[in-house]
Structures are given as structure tokens and as C-alpha cells.
Amino acid sequence: MQEIQTFNRFQRTFHMHYLHFMFVFFLTGLPQVAPHAFRWLLYFFWIPFTWFSPETTYLSGGMKVAMVFHRLAGLGLIVYAIPFALREIKNMASWQIWPEGGMAEGIRELLKHYIGFKPANFGKYNIGQKFLAWTTIVTTAIMIVTGCILMFKDAFEPNTWRWARFFHDVGFFIFLVILPIHIYMALHPLNRKGYRAMFETGTFPEEYVKTHHPKWWGKLQRKL
Amino acid sequence: MTRVSMLYDMQACVRCFACSVQCGIENRARLARDGRGNTEKVLADRRPELRYIFPILRVGGTFPTAMPVTELRHCMHCENAPCARRCPAAAIEVKPYGVVVLHEEKCIGCRACLEACPFDVPNFNAKFGKTYKCFMCYDRIEAGLSPACVEACLAKALYFGTREEVLEEAYRRAENYEKHLGEKFQVYGAEKVSDATGYLHWVTVGPAAYLEDYALRPGAERGQIEALDAVRTIGWVLFGASAAGIIGHFLYSLGKEEQE
Ligand code: SF4
Ligand code: SF4
């Protein structure tokens, strides 16, 4: 059967590593955003560290290690995101996350797929995915900017830190709300082919595109 | 244990700042007590952050009616201590008697408390990588003494006692001043001053008209601090809603197959 390329290699590895970064951000960030509920996480960072610095406690040593990891992950993400963003911007013309067909139709099709369990008239992405994509882009930008302010505190005023902390939290909660939904939908049997495309092959079977992403199929036909 | 409080009476204060000097002495004595150097050593190190109560000079009003205003900066020992709620290292402890204590040895110098405090109290020392603030001499309180600044105050402008005693004294003084000076006086901090802080364990008596210049805002709200509390509450609620949606859809999906 014909396969149609859905994600390129860079997109797939970037997605994969963004997932790894997120894992680090959440584990090391939760004890900062909700110290009273998530302090216990600090034990895991602290235990290997005690060997170097036995006078610390899980709170002081663990938190410091967590902060260092949080920042390293931040720097890693920034370094990795720059070439990715440049390449994506270069290919902007072929982005499939622009609105198509309007809100009401988008939601109707979404319900057809997830409530009716029937193939819907989607483009490459449905309206939920487009929303997710834009939210992720904007929120990542917010997190990077505010994160840099918080990381290089000394260059700014406490009032700036306060705003930065506020928006860093807003960004965190946006991710906290949308990521579980994203992960759930990715794992849902309805979207098995999407999962396969992202994590295994990078492609959709042609038949699947015809039936499940007819709008995108149409575009691909026109382009040929 | 019953709650304690401090009272600062702006009207009685003669601006000698013996409290500030005494605070610096007491904290150096603590260093010596804790084996952090002998008397010479602890005095030779200039450590301004060890004075937890100090004057801040500014000018209120505009020419020709401008006048100097001296704010006495110190920790308010907030009921809901936003600094303690935000400290990721649990270095800030709220004692059952209401005093908010920053334990230096637990502090990791992240400065989250500087952000959290609407009164700009915590003081960061970059050399030690630690933050310092007033802990109302909790060691002295626990030993049955008054805080050092209170002992130093020659005008009885600082007054320490149980919360009931302090509030009673504060209202008594306010009433007395109003009667003699024909001006409205306020007891700042007796009631909640903002959602983030609640009431204060350090109340201030002063002329109502003057309090604002004195940086004791009628409400201690600070947009970003209140907003952060709000976003944290709303955020967890939304997370709950999204989790509920996921579980709901999962149950709905059970046994269903995609129809072609
Ligand atoms: S005044 Fe500032 S430092 Fe003092 S308890 Fe309140 S928030 Fe904490
Ligand atoms: S600077 Fe110290 S006391 Fe303040 S929040 Fe950070 S660890 Fe806690």
C-alpha cells in the first residue's frame, strides 16, 4: 500500500525530545509551583546528590538539583528549538495548521470523530489539533521568555520577576490542561494511525488519508 | 499556643531608630552564640541584611507642601504568609503563635519569597546566597522575652504581647490620639489587608491620612501576587476538569469500535 509522508524526521525527533524535556520540566517544576504537594519529588534528585554534599537535606539539596536540571533542560530546549523553528518557518507555506472551514464545522467534525466514532471530514489536522499546535507555539514562547527572566534574575527588578513568574505559571497551567488531553487522544485507539505516524513510520497509509483526512487528501491531489 | 503580635505606634515614635541598631546587635550576638565567629569577627563583617527593621527615607507630597516621610520597614508576619507558601525549600516556617520565621540554614537563595512579599521585606545577600528577614526574635519569645527592638524602644512605640493585648493597646492608643489630636487614626493590620496576606501580626497605629505615604497601602494588594494565587487555583480546577473529561471519554469509548 502507498504511504504518504506525514511528519519528517526532524519533526518526529523534535516532538520526541520535547516530550523528554517536558518530562524534566514537570518533575523539576512541580515542587516549585506547588511546594506543599510535590516536595516529595525532591527525594529523587537529592539522593544521588547527597554523596557529594552530605550536609544538605532533601529540601535544600533536592531543590537546588531540581532547579539546575530545570534550567539545563530550558537551555537544551532553546538550543534545539532554534533550528527547528527556523526550518518550520521556512516551510510555512505548507503548514496545515491554518484555520480551514470555520469553527462550527470544525467542532461538528470533531464530535463526529470522537463521539460518533465515524471518520470525519478533517484536514491534515482537526480543529483541536490546530488549537493545540498554536497554543503550544505561543506557550512555549511565553515559557522561554519568562524562564529566561527568572533564570537571569539579577538583570531584572523584582516586579519584573513577579510578572515573569505569573506568566510562567499561566504557561505551566496551559500545558497541564492541554497535555493530558493530547496524550490521551494520541493513545486512543481511534488515532492509532496518528500514533504510528509520529512514533514509528512518519507516514499514513494512502487509504487512511483518503477516508480520514479527506480535506488534506484533496489538497495533496491538487498539488500533484 | 496563643498568638502574639507586635505594635508599632507611629505617633509615639521619636525616630531614634534604637530598634534598628538593637536588631543589628542582637543578630550579631546570635552569630556569636551559634559559633559563627567571635564577637570581633561578627562585628567586623558588615552585614546590613542583618538589621531586620530599618528606616526608609522618602518625601511625601509635592512642593511646597512636601515633607519627609520615614517608613519603618520590617516583616509584617502575615497571617497567610505568601513567602512561606511559595518557598520551595520550606525554609520559611509559620509558627503556631503566628510568627513567620526564615531559617537561614535551609534557604537556597532562590528569591521566590522576594517575589511573594507585597511589602518588599526579604533581603537577599548575594555573597552568601541566602535571604534574610525578621523572625520576630522567636528564640527570645520562646524563652519568655520580648523581641530585641521592643526592649530598645525608649518611647514605648514598639509594644509586644499576645494578639488580644496588642489589639486592645492599639485601639486604646488610636482612640486616645483621635481624642487629643482631632484626627482619624487607623490600626493597620488588625483586619485583613489583602487576600494574599490576610491580617498582620505586626500592626501599626498611625494617622489615617498619613498611612498611605508611609507605604502602608490601605490594601496591600499587589496585582501580580494576587494574580499568581488566582491562576494557581484556577489552573488546578481546569486540570481537574480536563482529567474528568478524559476519564469520561475513556468510559464512553469502552466497547466502542470505529464505524466505517
Ligand atoms: S511581610 Fe513579607 S516576609 Fe513578612 S510574612 Fe508577609 S510576605 Fe512574608
Ligand atoms: S530565598 Fe530562601 S527563604 Fe526565600 S523562597 Fe527561596 S529558599 Fe525560601
PDB file of N, CA and C in Angstrom, chain A residues 122-212:
ATOM      1  N   PHE A 122     -11.762  15.712   8.059  1.00  0.00           N
ATOM      2  CA  PHE A 122     -10.654  16.500   8.600  1.00  0.00           C
ATOM      3  C   PHE A 122      -9.684  16.897   7.498  1.00  0.00           C
ATOM      4  N   GLY A 123      -8.936  17.983   7.794  1.00  0.00           N
ATOM      5  CA  GLY A 123      -7.746  18.265   7.006  1.00  0.00           C
ATOM      6  C   GLY A 123      -6.639  17.380   7.541  1.00  0.00           C
ATOM      7  N   LYS A 124      -5.390  17.824   7.385  1.00  0.00           N
ATOM      8  CA  LYS A 124      -4.324  17.030   7.993  1.00  0.00           C
ATOM      9  C   LYS A 124      -4.519  17.002   9.505  1.00  0.00           C
ATOM     10  N   TYR A 125      -4.937  18.156  10.033  1.00  0.00           N
ATOM     11  CA  TYR A 125      -5.207  18.239  11.471  1.00  0.00           C
ATOM     12  C   TYR A 125      -6.650  18.656  11.681  1.00  0.00           C
ATOM     13  N   ASN A 126      -7.242  18.159  12.766  1.00  0.00           N
ATOM     14  CA  ASN A 126      -8.586  18.631  13.099  1.00  0.00           C
ATOM     15  C   ASN A 126      -8.475  19.904  13.927  1.00  0.00           C
ATOM     16  N   ILE A 127      -9.633  20.480  14.206  1.00  0.00           N
ATOM     17  CA  ILE A 127      -9.602  21.808  14.836  1.00  0.00           C
ATOM     18  C   ILE A 127      -8.935  21.766  16.208  1.00  0.00           C
ATOM     19  N   GLY A 128      -9.107  20.650  16.923  1.00  0.00           N
ATOM     20  CA  GLY A 128      -8.484  20.504  18.236  1.00  0.00           C
ATOM     21  C   GLY A 128      -6.976  20.497  18.120  1.00  0.00           C
ATOM     22  N   GLN A 129      -6.477  19.791  17.112  1.00  0.00           N
ATOM     23  CA  GLN A 129      -5.031  19.722  16.935  1.00  0.00           C
ATOM     24  C   GLN A 129      -4.445  21.066  16.533  1.00  0.00           C
ATOM     25  N   LYS A 130      -5.211  21.800  15.724  1.00  0.00           N
ATOM     26  CA  LYS A 130      -4.719  23.120  15.323  1.00  0.00           C
ATOM     27  C   LYS A 130      -4.646  24.030  16.535  1.00  0.00           C
ATOM     28  N   PHE A 131      -5.697  23.937  17.335  1.00  0.00           N
ATOM     29  CA  PHE A 131      -5.713  24.739  18.556  1.00  0.00           C
ATOM     30  C   PHE A 131      -4.518  24.356  19.429  1.00  0.00           C
ATOM     31  N   LEU A 132      -4.293  23.059  19.554  1.00  0.00           N
ATOM     32  CA  LEU A 132      -3.165  22.578  20.354  1.00  0.00           C
ATOM     33  C   LEU A 132      -1.834  23.100  19.798  1.00  0.00           C
ATOM     34  N   ALA A 133      -1.711  23.044  18.478  1.00  0.00           N
ATOM     35  CA  ALA A 133      -0.447  23.468  17.877  1.00  0.00           C
ATOM     36  C   ALA A 133      -0.181  24.938  18.175  1.00  0.00           C
ATOM     37  N   TRP A 134      -1.190  25.779  17.958  1.00  0.00           N
ATOM     38  CA  TRP A 134      -0.979  27.209  18.196  1.00  0.00           C
ATOM     39  C   TRP A 134      -0.728  27.479  19.670  1.00  0.00           C
ATOM     40  N   THR A 135      -1.497  26.815  20.520  1.00  0.00           N
ATOM     41  CA  THR A 135      -1.306  27.033  21.956  1.00  0.00           C
ATOM     42  C   THR A 135       0.107  26.630  22.359  1.00  0.00           C
ATOM     43  N   THR A 136       0.577  25.513  21.812  1.00  0.00           N
ATOM     44  CA  THR A 136       1.914  25.055  22.179  1.00  0.00           C
ATOM     45  C   THR A 136       2.971  26.046  21.708  1.00  0.00           C
ATOM     46  N   ILE A 137       2.811  26.564  20.493  1.00  0.00           N
ATOM     47  CA  ILE A 137       3.796  27.519  19.979  1.00  0.00           C
ATOM     48  C   ILE A 137       3.831  28.759  20.870  1.00  0.00           C
ATOM     49  N   VAL A 138       2.636  29.305  21.127  1.00  0.00           N
ATOM     50  CA  VAL A 138       2.581  30.544  21.915  1.00  0.00           C
ATOM     51  C   VAL A 138       3.081  30.280  23.340  1.00  0.00           C
ATOM     52  N   THR A 139       2.626  29.182  23.932  1.00  0.00           N
ATOM     53  CA  THR A 139       3.004  28.916  25.317  1.00  0.00           C
ATOM     54  C   THR A 139       4.492  28.626  25.433  1.00  0.00           C
ATOM     55  N   THR A 140       5.038  27.912  24.461  1.00  0.00           N
ATOM     56  CA  THR A 140       6.484  27.662  24.504  1.00  0.00           C
ATOM     57  C   THR A 140       7.239  28.986  24.472  1.00  0.00           C
ATOM     58  N   ALA A 141       6.771  29.902  23.620  1.00  0.00           N
ATOM     59  CA  ALA A 141       7.431  31.212  23.556  1.00  0.00           C
ATOM     60  C   ALA A 141       7.326  31.921  24.901  1.00  0.00           C
ATOM     61  N   ILE A 142       6.137  31.886  25.510  1.00  0.00           N
ATOM     62  CA  ILE A 142       5.964  32.530  26.826  1.00  0.00           C
ATOM     63  C   ILE A 142       6.920  31.910  27.841  1.00  0.00           C
ATOM     64  N   MET A 143       6.994  30.575  27.845  1.00  0.00           N
ATOM     65  CA  MET A 143       7.824  29.890  28.824  1.00  0.00           C
ATOM     66  C   MET A 143       9.292  30.229  28.632  1.00  0.00           C
ATOM     67  N   ILE A 144       9.716  30.339  27.380  1.00  0.00           N
ATOM     68  CA  ILE A 144      11.129  30.631  27.128  1.00  0.00           C
ATOM     69  C   ILE A 144      11.466  32.047  27.593  1.00  0.00           C
ATOM     70  N   VAL A 145      10.610  33.003  27.232  1.00  0.00           N
ATOM     71  CA  VAL A 145      10.901  34.389  27.603  1.00  0.00           C
ATOM     72  C   VAL A 145      10.862  34.560  29.117  1.00  0.00           C
ATOM     73  N   THR A 146       9.780  34.095  29.749  1.00  0.00           N
ATOM     74  CA  THR A 146       9.674  34.296  31.196  1.00  0.00           C
ATOM     75  C   THR A 146      10.712  33.453  31.927  1.00  0.00           C
ATOM     76  N   GLY A 147      11.001  32.282  31.388  1.00  0.00           N
ATOM     77  CA  GLY A 147      12.017  31.427  32.006  1.00  0.00           C
ATOM     78  C   GLY A 147      13.378  32.095  32.000  1.00  0.00           C
ATOM     79  N   CYS A 148      13.705  32.783  30.890  1.00  0.00           N
ATOM     80  CA  CYS A 148      14.994  33.479  30.829  1.00  0.00           C
ATOM     81  C   CYS A 148      15.038  34.600  31.860  1.00  0.00           C
ATOM     82  N   ILE A 149      13.908  35.303  32.021  1.00  0.00           N
ATOM     83  CA  ILE A 149      13.889  36.375  33.022  1.00  0.00           C
ATOM     84  C   ILE A 149      14.149  35.788  34.410  1.00  0.00           C
ATOM     85  N   LEU A 150      13.490  34.665  34.697  1.00  0.00           N
ATOM     86  CA  LEU A 150      13.646  34.074  36.030  1.00  0.00           C
ATOM     87  C   LEU A 150      15.040  33.471  36.209  1.00  0.00           C
ATOM     88  N   MET A 151      15.610  33.011  35.106  1.00  0.00           N
ATOM     89  CA  MET A 151      16.941  32.400  35.202  1.00  0.00           C
ATOM     90  C   MET A 151      18.007  33.478  35.405  1.00  0.00           C
ATOM     91  N   PHE A 152      17.827  34.620  34.736  1.00  0.00           N
ATOM     92  CA  PHE A 152      18.806  35.704  34.867  1.00  0.00           C
ATOM     93  C   PHE A 152      18.206  36.839  35.680  1.00  0.00           C
ATOM     94  N   LYS A 153      17.686  36.463  36.831  1.00  0.00           N
ATOM     95  CA  LYS A 153      17.019  37.390  37.736  1.00  0.00           C
ATOM     96  C   LYS A 153      17.771  38.674  37.995  1.00  0.00           C
ATOM     97  N   ASP A 154      19.084  38.531  38.164  1.00  0.00           N
ATOM     98  CA  ASP A 154      19.854  39.678  38.623  1.00  0.00           C
ATOM     99  C   ASP A 154      19.780  40.844  37.663  1.00  0.00           C
ATOM    100  N   ALA A 155      19.445  40.556  36.416  1.00  0.00           N
ATOM    101  CA  ALA A 155      19.375  41.633  35.435  1.00  0.00           C
ATOM    102  C   ALA A 155      18.034  42.361  35.482  1.00  0.00           C
ATOM    103  N   PHE A 156      17.122  41.882  36.321  1.00  0.00           N
ATOM    104  CA  PHE A 156      15.782  42.481  36.313  1.00  0.00           C
ATOM    105  C   PHE A 156      15.349  42.885  37.721  1.00  0.00           C
ATOM    106  N   GLU A 157      14.262  43.645  37.769  1.00  0.00           N
ATOM    107  CA  GLU A 157      13.683  44.108  39.023  1.00  0.00           C
ATOM    108  C   GLU A 157      12.726  43.059  39.580  1.00  0.00           C
ATOM    109  N   PRO A 158      12.553  43.035  40.906  1.00  0.00           N
ATOM    110  CA  PRO A 158      11.585  42.084  41.462  1.00  0.00           C
ATOM    111  C   PRO A 158      10.199  42.185  40.825  1.00  0.00           C
ATOM    112  N   ASN A 159       9.786  43.382  40.440  1.00  0.00           N
ATOM    113  CA  ASN A 159       8.461  43.487  39.830  1.00  0.00           C
ATOM    114  C   ASN A 159       8.396  42.760  38.497  1.00  0.00           C
ATOM    115  N   THR A 160       9.508  42.780  37.775  1.00  0.00           N
ATOM    116  CA  THR A 160       9.572  42.028  36.519  1.00  0.00           C
ATOM    117  C   THR A 160       9.532  40.527  36.821  1.00  0.00           C
ATOM    118  N   TRP A 161      10.226  40.106  37.895  1.00  0.00           N
ATOM    119  CA  TRP A 161      10.192  38.682  38.255  1.00  0.00           C
ATOM    120  C   TRP A 161       8.767  38.260  38.528  1.00  0.00           C
ATOM    121  N   ARG A 162       8.036  39.162  39.195  1.00  0.00           N
ATOM    122  CA  ARG A 162       6.665  38.795  39.563  1.00  0.00           C
ATOM    123  C   ARG A 162       5.825  38.552  38.315  1.00  0.00           C
ATOM    124  N   TRP A 163       5.944  39.459  37.345  1.00  0.00           N
ATOM    125  CA  TRP A 163       5.190  39.247  36.101  1.00  0.00           C
ATOM    126  C   TRP A 163       5.666  37.991  35.404  1.00  0.00           C
ATOM    127  N   ALA A 164       6.987  37.808  35.390  1.00  0.00           N
ATOM    128  CA  ALA A 164       7.530  36.632  34.713  1.00  0.00           C
ATOM    129  C   ALA A 164       7.002  35.364  35.386  1.00  0.00           C
ATOM    130  N   ARG A 165       7.025  35.357  36.709  1.00  0.00           N
ATOM    131  CA  ARG A 165       6.527  34.187  37.446  1.00  0.00           C
ATOM    132  C   ARG A 165       5.047  33.955  37.121  1.00  0.00           C
ATOM    133  N   PHE A 166       4.290  35.041  37.068  1.00  0.00           N
ATOM    134  CA  PHE A 166       2.865  34.913  36.765  1.00  0.00           C
ATOM    135  C   PHE A 166       2.668  34.251  35.400  1.00  0.00           C
ATOM    136  N   PHE A 167       3.364  34.762  34.382  1.00  0.00           N
ATOM    137  CA  PHE A 167       3.151  34.194  33.044  1.00  0.00           C
ATOM    138  C   PHE A 167       3.767  32.803  32.914  1.00  0.00           C
ATOM    139  N   HIS A 168       4.835  32.556  33.659  1.00  0.00           N
ATOM    140  CA  HIS A 168       5.416  31.211  33.648  1.00  0.00           C
ATOM    141  C   HIS A 168       4.399  30.219  34.222  1.00  0.00           C
ATOM    142  N   ASP A 169       3.669  30.660  35.233  1.00  0.00           N
ATOM    143  CA  ASP A 169       2.624  29.815  35.818  1.00  0.00           C
ATOM    144  C   ASP A 169       1.450  29.641  34.875  1.00  0.00           C
ATOM    145  N   VAL A 170       1.076  30.752  34.209  1.00  0.00           N
ATOM    146  CA  VAL A 170      -0.016  30.643  33.243  1.00  0.00           C
ATOM    147  C   VAL A 170       0.355  29.596  32.192  1.00  0.00           C
ATOM    148  N   GLY A 171       1.578  29.693  31.699  1.00  0.00           N
ATOM    149  CA  GLY A 171       2.037  28.735  30.695  1.00  0.00           C
ATOM    150  C   GLY A 171       2.024  27.314  31.234  1.00  0.00           C
ATOM    151  N   PHE A 172       2.493  27.160  32.467  1.00  0.00           N
ATOM    152  CA  PHE A 172       2.501  25.827  33.074  1.00  0.00           C
ATOM    153  C   PHE A 172       1.096  25.254  33.115  1.00  0.00           C
ATOM    154  N   PHE A 173       0.133  26.058  33.550  1.00  0.00           N
ATOM    155  CA  PHE A 173      -1.218  25.514  33.678  1.00  0.00           C
ATOM    156  C   PHE A 173      -1.833  25.240  32.309  1.00  0.00           C
ATOM    157  N   ILE A 174      -1.473  26.047  31.311  1.00  0.00           N
ATOM    158  CA  ILE A 174      -1.959  25.741  29.965  1.00  0.00           C
ATOM    159  C   ILE A 174      -1.470  24.349  29.566  1.00  0.00           C
ATOM    160  N   PHE A 175      -0.172  24.092  29.778  1.00  0.00           N
ATOM    161  CA  PHE A 175       0.348  22.770  29.442  1.00  0.00           C
ATOM    162  C   PHE A 175      -0.293  21.690  30.305  1.00  0.00           C
ATOM    163  N   LEU A 176      -0.485  22.006  31.559  1.00  0.00           N
ATOM    164  CA  LEU A 176      -1.056  20.999  32.470  1.00  0.00           C
ATOM    165  C   LEU A 176      -2.457  20.604  32.015  1.00  0.00           C
ATOM    166  N   VAL A 177      -3.170  21.533  31.412  1.00  0.00           N
ATOM    167  CA  VAL A 177      -4.522  21.220  30.964  1.00  0.00           C
ATOM    168  C   VAL A 177      -4.500  20.542  29.596  1.00  0.00           C
ATOM    169  N   ILE A 178      -3.688  21.060  28.673  1.00  0.00           N
ATOM    170  CA  ILE A 178      -3.791  20.525  27.308  1.00  0.00           C
ATOM    171  C   ILE A 178      -2.991  19.248  27.098  1.00  0.00           C
ATOM    172  N   LEU A 179      -1.882  19.082  27.819  1.00  0.00           N
ATOM    173  CA  LEU A 179      -1.050  17.909  27.537  1.00  0.00           C
ATOM    174  C   LEU A 179      -1.725  16.576  27.876  1.00  0.00           C
ATOM    175  N   PRO A 180      -2.411  16.456  29.024  1.00  0.00           N
ATOM    176  CA  PRO A 180      -3.094  15.179  29.272  1.00  0.00           C
ATOM    177  C   PRO A 180      -4.097  14.851  28.180  1.00  0.00           C
ATOM    178  N   ILE A 181      -4.784  15.888  27.681  1.00  0.00           N
ATOM    179  CA  ILE A 181      -5.760  15.642  26.613  1.00  0.00           C
ATOM    180  C   ILE A 181      -5.035  15.168  25.358  1.00  0.00           C
ATOM    181  N   HIS A 182      -3.929  15.849  25.058  1.00  0.00           N
ATOM    182  CA  HIS A 182      -3.132  15.491  23.877  1.00  0.00           C
ATOM    183  C   HIS A 182      -2.638  14.042  24.002  1.00  0.00           C
ATOM    184  N   ILE A 183      -2.134  13.697  25.162  1.00  0.00           N
ATOM    185  CA  ILE A 183      -1.586  12.350  25.341  1.00  0.00           C
ATOM    186  C   ILE A 183      -2.704  11.308  25.263  1.00  0.00           C
ATOM    187  N   TYR A 184      -3.817  11.622  25.916  1.00  0.00           N
ATOM    188  CA  TYR A 184      -4.945  10.685  25.885  1.00  0.00           C
ATOM    189  C   TYR A 184      -5.394  10.434  24.445  1.00  0.00           C
ATOM    190  N   MET A 185      -5.547  11.529  23.700  1.00  0.00           N
ATOM    191  CA  MET A 185      -6.034  11.363  22.323  1.00  0.00           C
ATOM    192  C   MET A 185      -5.010  10.633  21.457  1.00  0.00           C
ATOM    193  N   ALA A 186      -3.740  10.869  21.743  1.00  0.00           N
ATOM    194  CA  ALA A 186      -2.705  10.182  20.965  1.00  0.00           C
ATOM    195  C   ALA A 186      -2.748   8.682  21.219  1.00  0.00           C
ATOM    196  N   LEU A 187      -3.111   8.310  22.451  1.00  0.00           N
ATOM    197  CA  LEU A 187      -3.116   6.885  22.794  1.00  0.00           C
ATOM    198  C   LEU A 187      -4.442   6.225  22.453  1.00  0.00           C
ATOM    199  N   HIS A 188      -5.458   7.034  22.133  1.00  0.00           N
ATOM    200  CA  HIS A 188      -6.789   6.486  21.894  1.00  0.00           C
ATOM    201  C   HIS A 188      -6.780   5.606  20.636  1.00  0.00           C
ATOM    202  N   PRO A 189      -7.437   4.433  20.681  1.00  0.00           N
ATOM    203  CA  PRO A 189      -7.440   3.541  19.518  1.00  0.00           C
ATOM    204  C   PRO A 189      -7.944   4.205  18.245  1.00  0.00           C
ATOM    205  N   LEU A 190      -8.817   5.221  18.373  1.00  0.00           N
ATOM    206  CA  LEU A 190      -9.302   5.913  17.178  1.00  0.00           C
ATOM    207  C   LEU A 190      -8.147   6.504  16.375  1.00  0.00           C
ATOM    208  N   ASN A 191      -7.072   6.849  17.069  1.00  0.00           N
ATOM    209  CA  ASN A 191      -5.980   7.568  16.420  1.00  0.00           C
ATOM    210  C   ASN A 191      -4.728   6.722  16.286  1.00  0.00           C
ATOM    211  N   ARG A 192      -4.921   5.426  16.200  1.00  0.00           N
ATOM    212  CA  ARG A 192      -3.782   4.509  16.135  1.00  0.00           C
ATOM    213  C   ARG A 192      -2.811   4.892  15.008  1.00  0.00           C
ATOM    214  N   LYS A 193      -3.375   5.286  13.886  1.00  0.00           N
ATOM    215  CA  LYS A 193      -2.532   5.604  12.728  1.00  0.00           C
ATOM    216  C   LYS A 193      -1.710   6.867  12.967  1.00  0.00           C
ATOM    217  N   GLY A 194      -2.294   7.782  13.703  1.00  0.00           N
ATOM    218  CA  GLY A 194      -1.555   9.007  14.014  1.00  0.00           C
ATOM    219  C   GLY A 194      -0.368   8.694  14.908  1.00  0.00           C
ATOM    220  N   TYR A 195      -0.599   7.845  15.878  1.00  0.00           N
ATOM    221  CA  TYR A 195       0.478   7.434  16.792  1.00  0.00           C
ATOM    222  C   TYR A 195       1.592   6.754  16.008  1.00  0.00           C
ATOM    223  N   ARG A 196       1.172   5.865  15.128  1.00  0.00           N
ATOM    224  CA  ARG A 196       2.145   5.136  14.295  1.00  0.00           C
ATOM    225  C   ARG A 196       2.965   6.114  13.456  1.00  0.00           C
ATOM    226  N   ALA A 197       2.268   7.120  12.907  1.00  0.00           N
ATOM    227  CA  ALA A 197       2.980   8.074  12.072  1.00  0.00           C
ATOM    228  C   ALA A 197       3.989   8.865  12.890  1.00  0.00           C
ATOM    229  N   MET A 198       3.618   9.261  14.079  1.00  0.00           N
ATOM    230  CA  MET A 198       4.520  10.088  14.865  1.00  0.00           C
ATOM    231  C   MET A 198       5.677   9.284  15.432  1.00  0.00           C
ATOM    232  N   PHE A 199       5.408   8.096  15.922  1.00  0.00           N
ATOM    233  CA  PHE A 199       6.464   7.394  16.655  1.00  0.00           C
ATOM    234  C   PHE A 199       7.108   6.251  15.875  1.00  0.00           C
ATOM    235  N   GLU A 200       6.478   5.802  14.786  1.00  0.00           N
ATOM    236  CA  GLU A 200       7.071   4.654  14.103  1.00  0.00           C
ATOM    237  C   GLU A 200       7.507   4.964  12.668  1.00  0.00           C
ATOM    238  N   THR A 201       6.530   5.296  11.821  1.00  0.00           N
ATOM    239  CA  THR A 201       6.856   5.337  10.401  1.00  0.00           C
ATOM    240  C   THR A 201       7.007   6.744   9.833  1.00  0.00           C
ATOM    241  N   GLY A 202       6.320   7.707  10.443  1.00  0.00           N
ATOM    242  CA  GLY A 202       6.324   9.048   9.853  1.00  0.00           C
ATOM    243  C   GLY A 202       5.336   9.179   8.711  1.00  0.00           C
ATOM    244  N   THR A 203       4.594   8.103   8.414  1.00  0.00           N
ATOM    245  CA  THR A 203       3.687   8.146   7.254  1.00  0.00           C
ATOM    246  C   THR A 203       2.282   7.655   7.624  1.00  0.00           C
ATOM    247  N   PHE A 204       1.329   8.020   6.779  1.00  0.00           N
ATOM    248  CA  PHE A 204      -0.040   7.497   6.841  1.00  0.00           C
ATOM    249  C   PHE A 204      -0.242   6.611   5.604  1.00  0.00           C
ATOM    250  N   PRO A 205      -0.968   5.514   5.736  1.00  0.00           N
ATOM    251  CA  PRO A 205      -1.340   4.777   4.522  1.00  0.00           C
ATOM    252  C   PRO A 205      -2.251   5.653   3.656  1.00  0.00           C
ATOM    253  N   GLU A 206      -2.083   5.550   2.380  1.00  0.00           N
ATOM    254  CA  GLU A 206      -2.863   6.402   1.477  1.00  0.00           C
ATOM    255  C   GLU A 206      -4.364   6.237   1.692  1.00  0.00           C
ATOM    256  N   GLU A 207      -4.787   5.004   1.864  1.00  0.00           N
ATOM    257  CA  GLU A 207      -6.209   4.725   2.084  1.00  0.00           C
ATOM    258  C   GLU A 207      -6.752   5.493   3.285  1.00  0.00           C
ATOM    259  N   TYR A 208      -5.922   5.510   4.332  1.00  0.00           N
ATOM    260  CA  TYR A 208      -6.332   6.161   5.576  1.00  0.00           C
ATOM    261  C   TYR A 208      -6.492   7.661   5.367  1.00  0.00           C
ATOM    262  N   VAL A 209      -5.582   8.237   4.606  1.00  0.00           N
ATOM    263  CA  VAL A 209      -5.692   9.673   4.330  1.00  0.00           C
ATOM    264  C   VAL A 209      -6.979   9.954   3.562  1.00  0.00           C
ATOM    265  N   LYS A 210      -7.270   9.093   2.584  1.00  0.00           N
ATOM    266  CA  LYS A 210      -8.492   9.291   1.785  1.00  0.00           C
ATOM    267  C   LYS A 210      -9.733   9.262   2.662  1.00  0.00           C
ATOM    268  N   THR A 211      -9.800   8.309   3.583  1.00  0.00           N
ATOM    269  CA  THR A 211     -11.021   8.155   4.375  1.00  0.00           C
ATOM    270  C   THR A 211     -11.053   9.091   5.576  1.00  0.00           C
ATOM    271  N   HIS A 212      -9.911   9.316   6.227  1.00  0.00           N
ATOM    272  CA  HIS A 212      -9.936  10.055   7.488  1.00  0.00           C
ATOM    273  C   HIS A 212      -9.483  11.502   7.389  1.00  0.00           C
TER     274      HIS A 212
END
